[in-house]
Each structure stands twice: as structure tokens, then as C-alpha cells.
PDB file of C-alpha atoms in Angstrom:
ATOM      1  CA  MET Q  30      -2.867 -14.926  -2.099  1.00 72.00           C
ATOM      2  CA  VAL Q  31      -0.447 -15.276  -4.889  1.00 84.00           C
ATOM      3  CA  ILE Q  32       3.196 -13.020  -3.851  1.00 90.00           C
ATOM      4  CA  PRO Q  33       4.738 -11.098  -5.947  1.00 93.00           C
ATOM      5  CA  VAL Q  34       8.138 -11.434  -6.300  1.00 93.00           C
ATOM      6  CA  HIS Q  35       9.365 -10.149  -9.528  1.00 92.00           C
ATOM      7  CA  ASP Q  36       8.227  -8.480 -13.208  1.00 94.00           C
ATOM      8  CA  VAL Q  37       9.874  -9.360 -16.505  1.00 93.00           C
ATOM      9  CA  ASN Q  38       9.530  -5.230 -17.362  1.00 94.00           C
ATOM     10  CA  PRO Q  39      13.036  -3.814 -17.168  1.00 92.00           C
ATOM     11  CA  VAL Q  40      12.992   0.073 -16.499  1.00 93.00           C
ATOM     12  CA  ARG Q  41      15.034   3.083 -18.264  1.00 91.00           C
ATOM     13  CA  ARG Q  42      15.886   5.015 -15.192  1.00 92.00           C
ATOM     14  CA  THR Q  43      16.817   4.549 -11.695  1.00 95.00           C
ATOM     15  CA  PRO Q  44      13.412   4.634  -9.806  1.00 96.00           C
ATOM     16  CA  TYR Q  45      14.815   7.279  -7.247  1.00 97.00           C
ATOM     17  CA  VAL Q  46      11.081   8.074  -6.395  1.00 98.00           C
ATOM     18  CA  THR Q  47      10.128   4.740  -5.589  1.00 98.00           C
ATOM     19  CA  TYR Q  48      13.094   3.711  -3.073  1.00 98.00           C
ATOM     20  CA  ALA Q  49      12.680   7.240  -0.992  1.00 98.00           C
ATOM     21  CA  LEU Q  50       9.094   6.024  -0.009  1.00 98.00           C
ATOM     22  CA  ILE Q  51      10.550   2.905   0.670  1.00 98.00           C
ATOM     23  CA  ALA Q  52      13.172   4.276   2.798  1.00 97.00           C
ATOM     24  CA  ALA Q  53      10.676   7.525   4.237  1.00 97.00           C
ATOM     25  CA  ASN Q  54       8.440   4.210   5.363  1.00 97.00           C
ATOM     26  CA  VAL Q  55      11.154   1.945   6.921  1.00 96.00           C
ATOM     27  CA  PHE Q  56      12.642   4.784   9.137  1.00 95.00           C
ATOM     28  CA  VAL Q  57       9.620   6.088  10.555  1.00 95.00           C
ATOM     29  CA  PHE Q  58       7.744   3.018  11.026  1.00 94.00           C
ATOM     30  CA  LEU Q  59      11.125   2.428  12.910  1.00 91.00           C
ATOM     31  CA  PHE Q  60      10.627   5.227  15.053  1.00 88.00           C
ATOM     32  CA  MET Q  61       7.203   5.177  15.380  1.00 88.00           C
ATOM     33  CA  PRO Q  62       6.609   4.816  19.620  1.00 83.00           C
ATOM     34  CA  GLY Q  63       5.508   1.366  21.355  1.00 67.00           C
ATOM     35  CA  LEU Q  64       7.042   0.097  18.288  1.00 64.00           C
ATOM     36  CA  ALA Q  65      10.316  -1.968  20.133  1.00 48.00           C
ATOM     37  CA  GLY Q  66       7.943  -3.515  22.557  1.00 49.00           C
ATOM     38  CA  SER Q  67       5.095  -4.894  20.593  1.00 52.00           C
ATOM     39  CA  VAL Q  68       7.835  -6.011  17.889  1.00 49.00           C
ATOM     40  CA  ALA Q  69       9.515  -8.063  21.402  1.00 45.00           C
ATOM     41  CA  GLY Q  70       5.875  -9.110  22.162  1.00 48.00           C
ATOM     42  CA  ASP Q  71       6.596  -7.330  25.697  1.00 47.00           C
ATOM     43  CA  SER Q  72       4.678  -4.299  25.049  1.00 62.00           C
ATOM     44  CA  SER Q  73       3.563  -2.428  27.910  1.00 81.00           C
ATOM     45  CA  LEU Q  74       0.390  -0.084  29.171  1.00 84.00           C
ATOM     46  CA  ALA Q  75       2.449   2.451  29.318  1.00 84.00           C
ATOM     47  CA  GLN Q  76       3.842   2.214  25.015  1.00 84.00           C
ATOM     48  CA  TYR Q  77       0.687   1.154  24.233  1.00 86.00           C
ATOM     49  CA  CYS Q  78      -1.171   4.741  25.327  1.00 87.00           C
ATOM     50  CA  HIS Q  79       1.869   6.578  23.875  1.00 88.00           C
ATOM     51  CA  LEU Q  80       0.907   5.150  20.285  1.00 89.00           C
ATOM     52  CA  GLN Q  81      -2.362   5.439  21.056  1.00 89.00           C
ATOM     53  CA  ALA Q  82      -1.321   9.495  21.694  1.00 91.00           C
ATOM     54  CA  PHE Q  83       0.896   9.519  18.803  1.00 92.00           C
ATOM     55  CA  LEU Q  84      -1.940   7.940  16.069  1.00 92.00           C
ATOM     56  CA  ASP Q  85      -4.103  10.187  17.827  1.00 92.00           C
ATOM     57  CA  GLN Q  86      -2.047  13.238  16.084  1.00 92.00           C
ATOM     58  CA  TYR Q  87      -0.397  11.209  12.992  1.00 94.00           C
ATOM     59  CA  ALA Q  88      -3.386   9.403  11.724  1.00 94.00           C
ATOM     60  CA  VAL Q  89      -5.999  10.127   9.724  1.00 95.00           C
ATOM     61  CA  VAL Q  90      -9.695   9.681  11.693  1.00 94.00           C
ATOM     62  CA  PRO Q  91     -13.013   9.564   8.888  1.00 95.00           C
ATOM     63  CA  ARG Q  92     -14.995  11.626  11.106  1.00 94.00           C
ATOM     64  CA  GLU Q  93     -12.425  14.409  11.301  1.00 94.00           C
ATOM     65  CA  LEU Q  94     -11.618  14.140   7.740  1.00 95.00           C
ATOM     66  CA  ILE Q  95     -15.507  14.748   6.457  1.00 94.00           C
ATOM     67  CA  HIS Q  96     -17.106  16.756   8.932  1.00 92.00           C
ATOM     68  CA  HIS Q  97     -14.416  18.547  10.944  1.00 89.00           C
ATOM     69  CA  GLN Q  98     -15.357  16.867  14.294  1.00 86.00           C
ATOM     70  CA  MET Q  99     -11.946  17.277  16.157  1.00 89.00           C
ATOM     71  CA  PRO Q 100     -12.201  15.664  19.121  1.00 89.00           C
ATOM     72  CA  ARG Q 101     -12.195  17.936  22.915  1.00 90.00           C
ATOM     73  CA  LEU Q 102     -10.697  15.335  25.019  1.00 89.00           C
ATOM     74  CA  VAL Q 103      -7.504  13.081  23.075  1.00 88.00           C
ATOM     75  CA  PRO Q 104      -4.912  10.343  24.569  1.00 88.00           C
ATOM     76  CA  THR Q 105      -2.202  11.855  26.386  1.00 87.00           C
ATOM     77  CA  GLY Q 106      -0.056   9.054  26.340  1.00 85.00           C
ATOM     78  CA  ASP Q 107       0.110   8.656  29.524  1.00 86.00           C
ATOM     79  CA  VAL Q 108      -0.996   6.229  32.409  1.00 86.00           C
ATOM     80  CA  GLY Q 109      -3.450   6.843  34.558  1.00 84.00           C
ATOM     81  CA  VAL Q 110      -5.715   4.382  37.606  1.00 83.00           C
ATOM     82  CA  GLY Q 111      -9.422   4.965  37.230  1.00 80.00           C
ATOM     83  CA  PRO Q 112     -12.373   3.314  38.585  1.00 81.00           C
ATOM     84  CA  GLN Q 113     -11.821   0.005  36.437  1.00 78.00           C
ATOM     85  CA  GLY Q 114      -7.837   0.310  36.814  1.00 81.00           C
ATOM     86  CA  PRO Q 115      -5.230   1.272  34.798  1.00 86.00           C
ATOM     87  CA  GLY Q 116      -5.898   2.564  31.264  1.00 86.00           C
ATOM     88  CA  CYS Q 117      -4.580   6.108  29.232  1.00 87.00           C
ATOM     89  CA  LEU Q 118      -5.651   9.256  29.926  1.00 89.00           C
ATOM     90  CA  VAL Q 119      -7.187  11.512  28.472  1.00 90.00           C
ATOM     91  CA  GLY Q 120      -6.790  15.237  27.716  1.00 91.00           C
ATOM     92  CA  PRO Q 121      -7.407  18.272  25.534  1.00 92.00           C
ATOM     93  CA  PRO Q 122      -5.092  18.244  22.834  1.00 90.00           C
ATOM     94  CA  GLY Q 123      -2.306  20.447  22.973  1.00 87.00           C
ATOM     95  CA  TYR Q 124      -2.027  20.428  19.062  1.00 89.00           C
ATOM     96  CA  ASP Q 125      -3.749  21.772  15.950  1.00 91.00           C
ATOM     97  CA  LYS Q 126      -4.568  18.791  14.511  1.00 91.00           C
ATOM     98  CA  SER Q 127      -5.006  19.044  10.071  1.00 93.00           C
ATOM     99  CA  ALA Q 128      -7.311  16.906   9.182  1.00 93.00           C
ATOM    100  CA  GLU Q 129      -6.321  17.080   5.391  1.00 95.00           C
ATOM    101  CA  LEU Q 130      -2.325  17.004   6.144  1.00 96.00           C
ATOM    102  CA  SER Q 131      -3.110  13.766   8.387  1.00 95.00           C
ATOM    103  CA  VAL Q 132      -4.208  12.367   4.775  1.00 96.00           C
ATOM    104  CA  LEU Q 133      -0.632  12.354   3.919  1.00 97.00           C
ATOM    105  CA  THR Q 134       0.775  11.634   7.816  1.00 96.00           C
ATOM    106  CA  ALA Q 135      -0.960   8.295   7.766  1.00 96.00           C
ATOM    107  CA  MET Q 136       0.576   7.028   4.436  1.00 96.00           C
ATOM    108  CA  PHE Q 137       3.753   6.596   6.546  1.00 96.00           C
ATOM    109  CA  LEU Q 138       2.611   4.947   9.335  1.00 95.00           C
ATOM    110  CA  HIS Q 139       1.805   0.960   9.117  1.00 93.00           C
ATOM    111  CA  GLY Q 140       0.522  -1.182  12.273  1.00 86.00           C
ATOM    112  CA  GLY Q 141       2.970  -4.044  11.962  1.00 87.00           C
ATOM    113  CA  TRP Q 142       5.786  -5.682  10.357  1.00 90.00           C
ATOM    114  CA  LEU Q 143       3.195  -7.503   8.128  1.00 90.00           C
ATOM    115  CA  HIS Q 144       1.425  -4.771   7.066  1.00 91.00           C
ATOM    116  CA  LEU Q 145       4.793  -2.639   6.187  1.00 94.00           C
ATOM    117  CA  LEU Q 146       6.543  -5.249   4.186  1.00 94.00           C
ATOM    118  CA  GLY Q 147       3.792  -6.462   2.023  1.00 93.00           C
ATOM    119  CA  ASN Q 148       3.196  -2.779   0.694  1.00 96.00           C
ATOM    120  CA  MET Q 149       6.610  -1.782   0.578  1.00 97.00           C
ATOM    121  CA  LEU Q 150       6.821  -5.309  -1.830  1.00 96.00           C
ATOM    122  CA  PHE Q 151       3.970  -4.808  -3.954  1.00 97.00           C
ATOM    123  CA  LEU Q 152       5.941  -0.707  -4.193  1.00 97.00           C
ATOM    124  CA  LEU Q 153       9.380  -2.047  -4.835  1.00 96.00           C
ATOM    125  CA  ILE Q 154       8.051  -4.636  -7.659  1.00 96.00           C
ATOM    126  CA  PHE Q 155       5.500  -2.543  -9.820  1.00 97.00           C
ATOM    127  CA  GLY Q 156       6.258   1.324  -8.631  1.00 97.00           C
ATOM    128  CA  ASN Q 157       9.118   1.535 -10.416  1.00 96.00           C
ATOM    129  CA  ASN Q 158       7.990   1.046 -14.075  1.00 97.00           C
ATOM    130  CA  ILE Q 159       5.170   3.045 -12.932  1.00 97.00           C
ATOM    131  CA  GLU Q 160       7.811   5.783 -12.256  1.00 97.00           C
ATOM    132  CA  ASP Q 161       9.677   4.949 -15.503  1.00 95.00           C
ATOM    133  CA  ARG Q 162       7.206   5.852 -17.069  1.00 95.00           C
ATOM    134  CA  MET Q 163       5.932   8.929 -15.289  1.00 96.00           C
ATOM    135  CA  GLY Q 164       8.947  10.504 -14.444  1.00 95.00           C
ATOM    136  CA  HIS Q 165       9.828  11.373 -11.096  1.00 96.00           C
ATOM    137  CA  VAL Q 166       8.278  14.211 -10.194  1.00 97.00           C
ATOM    138  CA  ARG Q 167       4.909  13.091 -11.864  1.00 97.00           C
ATOM    139  CA  PHE Q 168       4.938   9.351 -10.028  1.00 98.00           C
ATOM    140  CA  ALA Q 169       5.552  11.872  -6.923  1.00 98.00           C
ATOM    141  CA  LEU Q 170       2.272  13.731  -7.111  1.00 98.00           C
ATOM    142  CA  PHE Q 171       0.351  10.669  -8.872  1.00 98.00           C
ATOM    143  CA  TYR Q 172       1.435   8.276  -5.522  1.00 98.00           C
ATOM    144  CA  GLY Q 173       0.163  11.671  -3.566  1.00 97.00           C
ATOM    145  CA  ALA Q 174      -3.148  11.730  -4.938  1.00 98.00           C
ATOM    146  CA  CYS Q 175      -4.181   8.019  -5.054  1.00 98.00           C
ATOM    147  CA  GLY Q 176      -3.144   7.956  -1.955  1.00 97.00           C
ATOM    148  CA  TYR Q 177      -5.747  11.071  -1.025  1.00 97.00           C
ATOM    149  CA  ALA Q 178      -8.379   9.628  -3.324  1.00 97.00           C
ATOM    150  CA  ALA Q 179      -8.147   6.008  -1.338  1.00 97.00           C
ATOM    151  CA  THR Q 180      -8.478   8.126   1.587  1.00 97.00           C
ATOM    152  CA  TYR Q 181     -11.061  10.497   1.198  1.00 96.00           C
ATOM    153  CA  GLY Q 182     -13.175   7.426  -0.801  1.00 95.00           C
ATOM    154  CA  PHE Q 183     -13.062   5.085   2.574  1.00 95.00           C
ATOM    155  CA  ALA Q 184     -13.856   8.088   4.602  1.00 95.00           C
ATOM    156  CA  LEU Q 185     -16.774   9.167   2.599  1.00 95.00           C
ATOM    157  CA  LEU Q 186     -18.486   5.809   2.955  1.00 93.00           C
ATOM    158  CA  ASN Q 187     -17.336   5.133   6.895  1.00 92.00           C
ATOM    159  CA  ASP Q 188     -17.875   9.384   7.916  1.00 90.00           C
ATOM    160  CA  GLY Q 189     -19.294   8.763  11.090  1.00 90.00           C
ATOM    161  CA  SER Q 190     -15.901   6.723  12.146  1.00 90.00           C
ATOM    162  CA  ALA Q 191     -14.072   7.561  14.768  1.00 89.00           C
ATOM    163  CA  GLU Q 192     -11.048   4.687  13.817  1.00 91.00           C
ATOM    164  CA  PRO Q 193      -7.753   6.150  12.637  1.00 92.00           C
ATOM    165  CA  LEU Q 194      -6.737   5.198   9.596  1.00 93.00           C
ATOM    166  CA  ILE Q 195      -3.034   4.371   8.719  1.00 94.00           C
ATOM    167  CA  GLY Q 196      -0.956   2.838   6.016  1.00 93.00           C
ATOM    168  CA  ALA Q 197       0.125   3.206   2.389  1.00 95.00           C
ATOM    169  CA  SER Q 198      -1.909   0.907   1.023  1.00 95.00           C
ATOM    170  CA  GLY Q 199      -4.477   3.337  -0.689  1.00 96.00           C
ATOM    171  CA  ALA Q 200      -1.978   5.039  -2.810  1.00 97.00           C
ATOM    172  CA  ILE Q 201       0.278   1.470  -3.990  1.00 98.00           C
ATOM    173  CA  ALA Q 202      -3.257   0.180  -4.987  1.00 97.00           C
ATOM    174  CA  GLY Q 203      -3.323   3.540  -7.123  1.00 98.00           C
ATOM    175  CA  VAL Q 204       0.560   1.751  -8.463  1.00 98.00           C
ATOM    176  CA  LEU Q 205      -1.339  -1.336  -9.405  1.00 98.00           C
ATOM    177  CA  GLY Q 206      -4.174   0.085 -11.045  1.00 97.00           C
ATOM    178  CA  ALA Q 207      -1.847   1.744 -13.382  1.00 98.00           C
ATOM    179  CA  TYR Q 208       0.335  -1.173 -13.999  1.00 98.00           C
ATOM    180  CA  LEU Q 209      -2.599  -2.876 -14.955  1.00 97.00           C
ATOM    181  CA  VAL Q 210      -3.521  -0.263 -17.154  1.00 97.00           C
ATOM    182  CA  LEU Q 211       0.120   0.380 -18.459  1.00 96.00           C
ATOM    183  CA  TYR Q 212       1.681  -3.339 -18.461  1.00 96.00           C
ATOM    184  CA  PRO Q 213      -1.512  -5.664 -18.700  1.00 95.00           C
ATOM    185  CA  LYS Q 214       0.722  -7.627 -20.424  1.00 93.00           C
ATOM    186  CA  ALA Q 215       4.038  -8.043 -18.350  1.00 95.00           C
ATOM    187  CA  ARG Q 216       4.850 -11.004 -17.213  1.00 95.00           C
ATOM    188  CA  VAL Q 217       5.353 -11.074 -13.160  1.00 95.00           C
ATOM    189  CA  TRP Q 218       6.914 -14.187 -11.175  1.00 94.00           C
ATOM    190  CA  VAL Q 219       4.824 -15.096  -7.900  1.00 93.00           C
ATOM    191  CA  LEU Q 220       4.573 -17.444  -5.818  1.00 91.00           C
ATOM    192  CA  VAL Q 221       1.490 -19.223  -5.088  1.00 86.00           C
ATOM    193  CA  PRO Q 222       0.946 -21.149  -2.009  1.00 82.00           C
ATOM    194  CA  PHE Q 223      -0.006 -25.165  -3.217  1.00 77.00           C
ATOM    195  CA  LEU Q 224       1.513 -27.522  -0.634  1.00 73.00           C
ATOM    196  CA  VAL Q 225       3.954 -25.751  -0.962  1.00 80.00           C
ATOM    197  CA  PHE Q 226       5.079 -22.319  -2.666  1.00 84.00           C
ATOM    198  CA  LEU Q 227       4.684 -22.809  -6.426  1.00 87.00           C
ATOM    199  CA  PRO Q 228       7.020 -20.450  -8.390  1.00 90.00           C
ATOM    200  CA  LEU Q 229       4.665 -19.070 -11.744  1.00 90.00           C
ATOM    201  CA  ARG Q 230       4.962 -16.137 -14.303  1.00 92.00           C
ATOM    202  CA  LEU Q 231       1.694 -14.773 -15.112  1.00 93.00           C
ATOM    203  CA  PRO Q 232       0.554 -12.051 -16.927  1.00 95.00           C
ATOM    204  CA  ALA Q 233      -0.132  -8.523 -14.984  1.00 95.00           C
ATOM    205  CA  TRP Q 234      -3.698  -8.468 -16.058  1.00 95.00           C
ATOM    206  CA  LEU Q 235      -4.291 -11.974 -13.925  1.00 95.00           C
ATOM    207  CA  VAL Q 236      -1.901 -11.250 -10.826  1.00 95.00           C
ATOM    208  CA  LEU Q 237      -3.762  -7.552 -10.294  1.00 96.00           C
ATOM    209  CA  GLY Q 238      -7.307  -8.386 -11.529  1.00 94.00           C
ATOM    210  CA  PHE Q 239      -7.365 -11.044  -8.882  1.00 93.00           C
ATOM    211  CA  TRP Q 240      -6.031  -9.087  -6.476  1.00 94.00           C
ATOM    212  CA  PHE Q 241      -9.232  -6.507  -7.419  1.00 94.00           C
ATOM    213  CA  VAL Q 242     -11.410  -8.546  -7.038  1.00 93.00           C
ATOM    214  CA  LEU Q 243     -10.118 -10.423  -3.450  1.00 91.00           C
ATOM    215  CA  GLN Q 244     -10.142  -6.446  -1.868  1.00 92.00           C
ATOM    216  CA  ALA Q 245     -13.658  -6.562  -3.460  1.00 91.00           C
ATOM    217  CA  VAL Q 246     -14.843  -9.700  -2.169  1.00 91.00           C
ATOM    218  CA  TYR Q 247     -13.444  -8.886   1.659  1.00 88.00           C
ATOM    219  CA  SER Q 248     -14.843  -5.106   1.170  1.00 84.00           C
ATOM    220  CA  SER Q 249     -18.145  -6.839   1.665  1.00 77.00           C
ATOM    221  CA  GLY Q 250     -16.769  -8.988   5.005  1.00 70.00           C
ATOM    222  CA  THR Q 251     -16.844 -12.235   2.833  1.00 60.00           C
ATOM    223  CA  GLY Q 252     -14.261 -14.709   3.338  1.00 51.00           C
ATOM    224  CA  VAL Q 253     -11.919 -12.436   6.092  1.00 55.00           C
ATOM    225  CA  SER Q 254     -12.834 -12.128  10.083  1.00 50.00           C
ATOM    226  CA  ASP Q 255     -10.768  -8.639  10.301  1.00 50.00           C
ATOM    227  CA  ALA Q 256     -13.054  -6.845   7.552  1.00 46.00           C
ATOM    228  CA  GLY Q 257     -13.713  -3.872  10.200  1.00 50.00           C
ATOM    229  CA  THR Q 258     -10.172  -3.663  10.537  1.00 70.00           C
ATOM    230  CA  VAL Q 259      -8.501  -3.299   6.893  1.00 82.00           C
ATOM    231  CA  ALA Q 260     -10.007  -0.290   4.910  1.00 87.00           C
ATOM    232  CA  TYR Q 261     -10.240  -3.134   2.033  1.00 93.00           C
ATOM    233  CA  ALA Q 262     -13.090   0.249  -0.177  1.00 93.00           C
ATOM    234  CA  ALA Q 263      -9.616   2.014   0.111  1.00 95.00           C
ATOM    235  CA  HIS Q 264      -7.872  -0.294  -1.765  1.00 96.00           C
ATOM    236  CA  ILE Q 265     -10.428  -0.119  -4.352  1.00 96.00           C
ATOM    237  CA  VAL Q 266     -11.122   3.494  -5.028  1.00 96.00           C
ATOM    238  CA  GLY Q 267      -7.241   4.187  -5.038  1.00 97.00           C
ATOM    239  CA  PHE Q 268      -7.268   1.440  -7.559  1.00 97.00           C
ATOM    240  CA  LEU Q 269      -9.595   3.129 -10.026  1.00 97.00           C
ATOM    241  CA  ALA Q 270      -8.265   5.947  -9.545  1.00 98.00           C
ATOM    242  CA  GLY Q 271      -4.517   4.742 -10.197  1.00 97.00           C
ATOM    243  CA  MET Q 272      -6.468   3.573 -13.643  1.00 98.00           C
ATOM    244  CA  LEU Q 273      -8.087   6.290 -14.463  1.00 97.00           C
ATOM    245  CA  ILE Q 274      -5.134   8.670 -14.369  1.00 97.00           C
ATOM    246  CA  ALA Q 275      -2.668   6.306 -16.191  1.00 97.00           C
ATOM    247  CA  TRP Q 276      -5.399   5.859 -19.257  1.00 96.00           C
ATOM    248  CA  PRO Q 277      -4.375   8.410 -21.193  1.00 95.00           C
ATOM    249  CA  LEU Q 278      -0.765   7.286 -21.243  1.00 94.00           C
ATOM    250  CA  ARG Q 279      -1.324   3.762 -22.492  1.00 92.00           C
ATOM    251  CA  ARG Q 280      -0.982   4.999 -26.093  1.00 89.00           C
ATOM    252  CA  GLY Q 281       2.099   6.203 -25.652  1.00 83.00           C
ATOM    253  CA  THR Q 282       3.187   2.618 -23.377  1.00 85.00           C
ATOM    254  CA  PRO Q 283       5.799   0.045 -24.979  1.00 82.00           C
ATOM    255  CA  PRO Q 284       5.038  -3.247 -24.622  1.00 81.00           C
ATOM    256  CA  PRO Q 285       7.341  -5.008 -22.009  1.00 81.00           C
ATOM    257  CA  PRO Q 286       9.050  -7.859 -23.154  1.00 74.00           C
ATOM    258  CA  GLU Q 287       7.931 -11.127 -23.737  1.00 69.00           C
ATOM    259  CA  PRO Q 288       9.788 -14.088 -21.819  1.00 63.00           C
ATOM    260  CA  ARG Q 289      10.069 -17.420 -23.614  1.00 58.00           C
ATOM    261  CA  GLY Q 290       9.818 -20.720 -22.046  1.00 51.00           C
ATOM    262  CA  LEU Q 291       6.603 -22.373 -19.639  1.00 46.00           C
ATOM    263  CA  LEU Q 292       5.022 -20.423 -17.174  1.00 52.00           C
ATOM    264  CA  PHE Q 293       6.432 -21.801 -14.064  1.00 46.00           C
ATOM    265  CA  GLY Q 294       9.932 -23.435 -12.819  1.00 43.00           C
ATOM    266  CA  ARG Q 295      13.709 -22.177 -14.013  1.00 45.00           C
ATOM    267  CA  GLN Q 296      12.734 -23.434 -17.508  1.00 44.00           C
ATOM    268  CA  ALA Q 297      10.263 -19.767 -17.352  1.00 45.00           C
ATOM    269  CA  ARG Q 298      13.098 -18.272 -17.162  1.00 45.00           C
ATOM    270  CA  PRO Q 299      14.180 -15.915 -19.967  1.00 43.00           C
ATOM    271  CA  ARG Q 300      16.538 -17.110 -22.465  1.00 41.00           C
ATOM    272  CA  HIS Q 301      19.019 -15.458 -23.874  1.00 38.00           C
ATOM    273  CA  THR Q 302      20.043 -15.113 -27.716  1.00 35.00           C
ATOM    274  CA  TRP Q 303      23.308 -14.094 -28.995  1.00 39.00           C
TER     275      TRP Q 303
END
């Protein structure tokens, strides 16, 4: 997988919404229960149970979203001892959960540092141009719409699943789809792992098209061992939703600048003319 680090596509306005989304995701992640122990590698059963109770309340569950089958017993966050040893206690939920609202809250939850940093990297690089093209308010609505489309698409395909679904990947996939439609010829600096990380400057259609193909391959379970834990189908749905929403904006979108130079190494940097 190539790692994008920068795109050659300047913006006209400060992407306040993009920055706010990144800040909100990081803030929520830092205050998720059980995070400190898991990061330090010494997470306890109590921390695990607390995290499970938190996710059950704020993560989206496909079965709840599609069939509105709310569980009668949920993790309470406490630890107990049963016939098979210590474990997390369950009991009647002490809250009224809205399955539809959980789609929104789940978009700000992440399962680890790599999950968070990967999502925020893609949002930072590609989100600013989409916000610049759409405007602040429309971009915020677009981001949420793509997140909801991705989540509902995944839930419809897995309507019997009781596993919690978290992450901003579906919404960010929509941003990538919009970028592919609006700026296919924009150049993107990427790091390609080939013995060492080789810096290349590639067109956005190649970078994002390759990303989409990988999601499609991974969603079939090919080439990955964690296909059941990563919602690749949500990435695909979010990407297609972003493309569809952005399509009417193509005609009025100014093309990105065309940098000069080679496609790799230091010479690939744009040359200044005086």
C-alpha cells in the first residue's frame, strides 16, 4: 500500500472543517476508556470491560441499525467472576440508545493509533481540497452523508452482525471518491515500500484508483487475514457515494497546477519561475 504524504493542489481558503474533524477524532480517541492501558501494553480486564461497555453504547451495530434489535443485556463495565473465571458483567442497559445516532458517534471512534493516524492522514491530505471546492458547511454535510451511506451499506450487507463498527474510514473514503472525480490529474507525493520507502509523485487517479481496487480485493477476503475485522465494504460504499455526490461539481472545478520535473526524487519538486 502506498502512503500519501502531500498533494500538489493548493487551496484558496483555510480548511477549518477538516482541521476540526481531525481535532475531534484525536480528542475523542485520547479520552476513550481503556486507551491508556492498551497503548502502554498493560491493559487490565477492568479496562477492557469498561471499553466494551463504552463501545456497546456509542458504536454502531448492524443488527441494531437495520432490524432495531436492541440487546436486553449489555456489558456494564464491571468485572465479575463466573464458572469459567473472571469476565465482564452484563446487565440491562441503563441508557436509551439510538441506532441512527450511533452512526454519527461511531464515526469519531477508532480502535488504535494506526487506525486513527491512517484515517487522519488521508483526511488531511485530500479533505482540504474537497472542502475548498464545496465550502465549509456543504463539506461538513458531505462528510456526514458519506459516513452514513458507508455505514448503512455495510450494515445492509451484514444485517445479522452484532459486532460494533467504529471509525471514520467510510466518511473519508467518500472524500477520496470526491477527490478522484474532481482532481484526477492532481499530483500526489507518496511513499512506496520497495526495499526502502521510495518517494514518488503520481497522479491522483492512480493513487486513489489503486486504493479502491485494494479495498475491493480485501473485501472478498483475498490477501488479508483480518477481512472479518475491517469493514472494507464500508470503504467501497463510502467511496462510491463520494463520487456520486461530487459528480455535478466536475464542470466548475478548476484543474490543479501541473508540476514540472521527473516523477520521483528531489527533481520532482515543482520548479519556480521568476
